Amino acid sequence: MRLFRTYTGCFVLAACMLCACQKELHSDTGTQEGNFRLNIRFDPVVDGRPLAFDATNTNFSGEPYTVKTFKFYISQIDLSATDGSVYRVNRNNYYLINEADLSSTTISLTPPTRSYSQLSFAIGVDSARNVSGAQTGALDPANGMFWTWNSGYIMAKLEGSSPLSGAPDNRIEYHIGGFKEPYNVLRRVVLPLSSTGAVSFQSGSTNTLAVSANVNAWFHEPYELRIAKTPVWMTPGDTALRIAQNYSRMFTATTLTRNP
Amino acid sequence: MRQGRIIWTTCSLITFIVCLIACSKSGTEKQAAGTHALAFTIPAGFPAPVYRFEQTNPLTREGFELGRKLFYDGRLSKDGNFPCSSCHQQFAAFATYDHDLSHGFNNQFTVRNAPALSNLAWMPALQWDGGINNIEVQPLAPLTAPNEMAEDINTVIGKLKKDAGYNQLFTAAFGKGEINSQKMLKALTQFVGSMVSADAKYDKVKRGEAKFTAAEQTGYALFQQKKCAICHKEPLFTDFSYRNTGLPLNPSLKDYGRMHITNKREDSLKFKVPSLRNVYLTFPYGHDGRFYSIEDVLNHYSNGVQASAMVDSLVRNRIPLTAEEKYYLKSFLSTLTDTAFVANKSFSQPQ
């Protein structure tokens, strides 16, 4: 009898510990399922107008250029609610936004029903993942966002051409990466959702938050990037850090739409 | 009562261990069902490896054999002519035999000498400049370099997916699911990461199974006295640091080594200290293969070092060596040849 009780005790303990463990894993992976869907869509723009690929844009310094590729990684997404709680998206989720491929520009989340007043996320891939060996999904090196000779992720990429570029075929190519201090380009972006109007979510609805990504932001503030002088940049370092500083300011939360 | 307590304790202990395993973040990765585990043995006297198969890439016979097939398969290169093994030849301890620089796609040369491959699981970073931080992603560099295998990752994966044989092998090694770059890289890692060289005469002496000759013993003592052993640290014969040993820049290659990776001026012309294991098989020597023989390397330390403030203080004032000392040093270095390793059939081209 006593023996039986002991065994039961063991079982209960084991179950409890496993549960605790599960829970740990859950909050860590953040797969806490809410009951409404929030889509965050990244729209490529040039100073407020939709970006047309291969059409000519003009940057802050008056330099004409076209865009062929515009990609970046989004990770570590947090939604802060008005009640002070924070919905943390699974830290193992990495999203590769390819602005030329509509199917990749939306991140779909299912947070709990709250009223959220702020979205924040990182642009890029944290340093731990940069040294963790072969990855899949968004981080698959086959996505062309990985440097093989100085291993690490290209956190954001802008390619196109400009008559002012002295590079072959007038190319412009900015591959921005680097995860080792002091050249870690991972940047955190905080977007208050006040500009998009009401942010309280009704249960069971789908909400789409549009966030614009302004290509022209790459070229100025705080650092003036002149195509004529630097048409190509593909290594970690000071310049990459400055360009990352620029593009970390490229996002604006523009609209929130609700579909019942 | 007593029995109960024992059971209780055992139970809690087991539970605790189970939870530790389940919860541990760095985690242990499970091998695919139906695979056969392979042991990764750490040779006596070796430190703990940096790359831990058990954490991310459980070593299995199936994974290893798949990696071996990939390593010897020319289809991983653009024109089919440049498998990994074209530059990493087993009889040369997986360096390129008798080539300062290796040949790659379209009659192009690599810009560096292909290093011997062994004991890679202990290497904190790969390549002469340490630019690659994890052995798993190392193959991406030769695969995509236009002067090596000149391939595109998606194209390689596409070729593998079309091959029924590979589909079977990938499933056997990693379970069901599509072939992807991660599986390919993990398989290659299982193969190259398993290449452990620790059975040279030197190792046998250390294990008390053999004795150095008088000349070898004198050479071993000189290896310590002349400070070789500080950089070429036992038992791996490298301390994995980056050092400028006073080799003048080759103006046509313009290879500044570690500085390319760190952007730091003080890292100019620093290269990773190469292991000296199997050094007798891996000529030519140096990051660009500029030394044809060990004698040439010793002559460099003795009277070739181009002194400057940037050169490592251990060699800046040169390491004068008499002809006799060179002879002894060479005798010692010859004890690092691991004939069992280069003859090991499990690392050779699969039939």
Coordinates of C-alpha atoms in Angstrom, one line a residue, chain A residues 2-3 5-11 13-15 17-18 20-22 24-25 28 130-136 140-143 146 148-152 179-183 235-238, chain B residues 1 3-5 7-9 11-12 15-16 18-19 22-23 25 56 127 129-134 136-138 140-141 144-145 153-154 157 180-183 185-186 258 260-264:
Chain A
R2 CA 2.7 2.4 1.1
L3 CA 4.7 1.3 -1.9
R5 CA 1.4 5.5 -2.6
T6 CA 5.1 6.1 -3.2
Y7 CA 4.7 5.1 -6.8
T8 CA 1.7 7.3 -7.3
G9 CA 3.7 10.1 -5.7
C10 CA 6.5 9.5 -8.1
F11 CA 4.1 9.6 -11.0
L13 CA 5.9 14.4 -9.3
A14 CA 7.0 13.3 -12.7
A15 CA 3.8 14.7 -14.3
M17 CA 7.8 18.4 -13.6
L18 CA 7.0 17.5 -17.1
A20 CA 6.4 22.7 -15.6
C21 CA 8.8 21.9 -18.3
Q22 CA 6.2 22.1 -21.0
E24 CA 8.7 26.6 -19.8
L25 CA 9.0 25.5 -23.4
D28 CA 9.8 30.2 -24.5
N130 CA 24.6 33.6 -36.5
V131 CA 26.9 31.0 -35.0
S132 CA 24.5 28.1 -34.6
G133 CA 25.4 26.2 -37.8
A134 CA 23.0 25.1 -40.6
Q135 CA 19.5 26.4 -40.3
T136 CA 16.2 25.9 -42.3
D140 CA 18.1 28.6 -44.9
P141 CA 21.3 29.9 -46.6
A142 CA 19.7 29.0 -49.9
N143 CA 17.6 32.2 -49.5
F146 CA 24.0 34.4 -45.9
T148 CA 29.6 32.1 -46.8
W149 CA 33.2 33.5 -46.5
N150 CA 32.6 35.4 -43.3
S151 CA 29.8 33.4 -42.0
G152 CA 26.8 35.3 -40.9
F179 CA 26.7 40.4 -35.6
K180 CA 29.9 40.8 -33.6
E181 CA 30.3 43.8 -31.4
P182 CA 31.1 46.6 -32.1
Y183 CA 29.7 46.0 -35.6
T235 CA 30.9 43.6 -45.4
P236 CA 30.3 44.2 -41.7
G237 CA 31.9 47.3 -40.3
D238 CA 31.4 51.0 -39.7
Chain B
M1 CA 9.6 2.1 4.1
Q3 CA 12.5 0.5 -0.1
G4 CA 9.9 3.2 -0.7
R5 CA 12.3 5.9 -0.1
I7 CA 12.2 4.1 -5.2
W8 CA 11.1 7.6 -4.5
T9 CA 14.6 9.0 -4.8
C11 CA 12.0 8.2 -9.4
S12 CA 12.7 11.8 -8.7
T15 CA 12.2 12.5 -13.6
F16 CA 14.7 15.3 -12.9
V18 CA 14.2 13.5 -18.1
C19 CA 13.2 17.1 -17.5
A22 CA 13.6 17.8 -22.2
C23 CA 14.1 21.4 -21.1
K25 CA 18.0 24.8 -24.1
T56 CA 22.6 19.5 -32.8
Q127 CA 39.5 28.7 -42.8
D129 CA 41.3 33.7 -41.5
G130 CA 38.7 32.1 -39.1
G131 CA 35.9 33.6 -41.2
I132 CA 33.6 30.6 -40.7
N133 CA 32.3 30.2 -37.2
N134 CA 30.6 26.8 -37.4
E136 CA 28.2 23.0 -40.4
V137 CA 28.2 26.1 -42.7
Q138 CA 31.8 25.6 -43.9
L140 CA 28.8 26.7 -48.3
A141 CA 32.0 28.5 -49.0
T144 CA 29.3 28.8 -53.9
A145 CA 32.8 30.2 -54.6
I153 CA 22.8 26.2 -53.1
N154 CA 19.3 25.8 -54.6
I157 CA 19.6 20.8 -53.6
N180 CA 17.2 20.7 -47.8
S181 CA 20.5 22.5 -47.3
Q182 CA 20.4 21.9 -43.5
K183 CA 20.4 18.1 -43.9
L185 CA 25.3 20.4 -44.4
K186 CA 24.7 18.2 -41.3
R258 CA 42.3 37.9 -40.4
H260 CA 39.4 40.7 -43.9
I261 CA 37.2 39.4 -41.1
T262 CA 37.7 41.7 -38.3
N263 CA 38.4 45.0 -40.2
K264 CA 41.1 45.6 -37.6

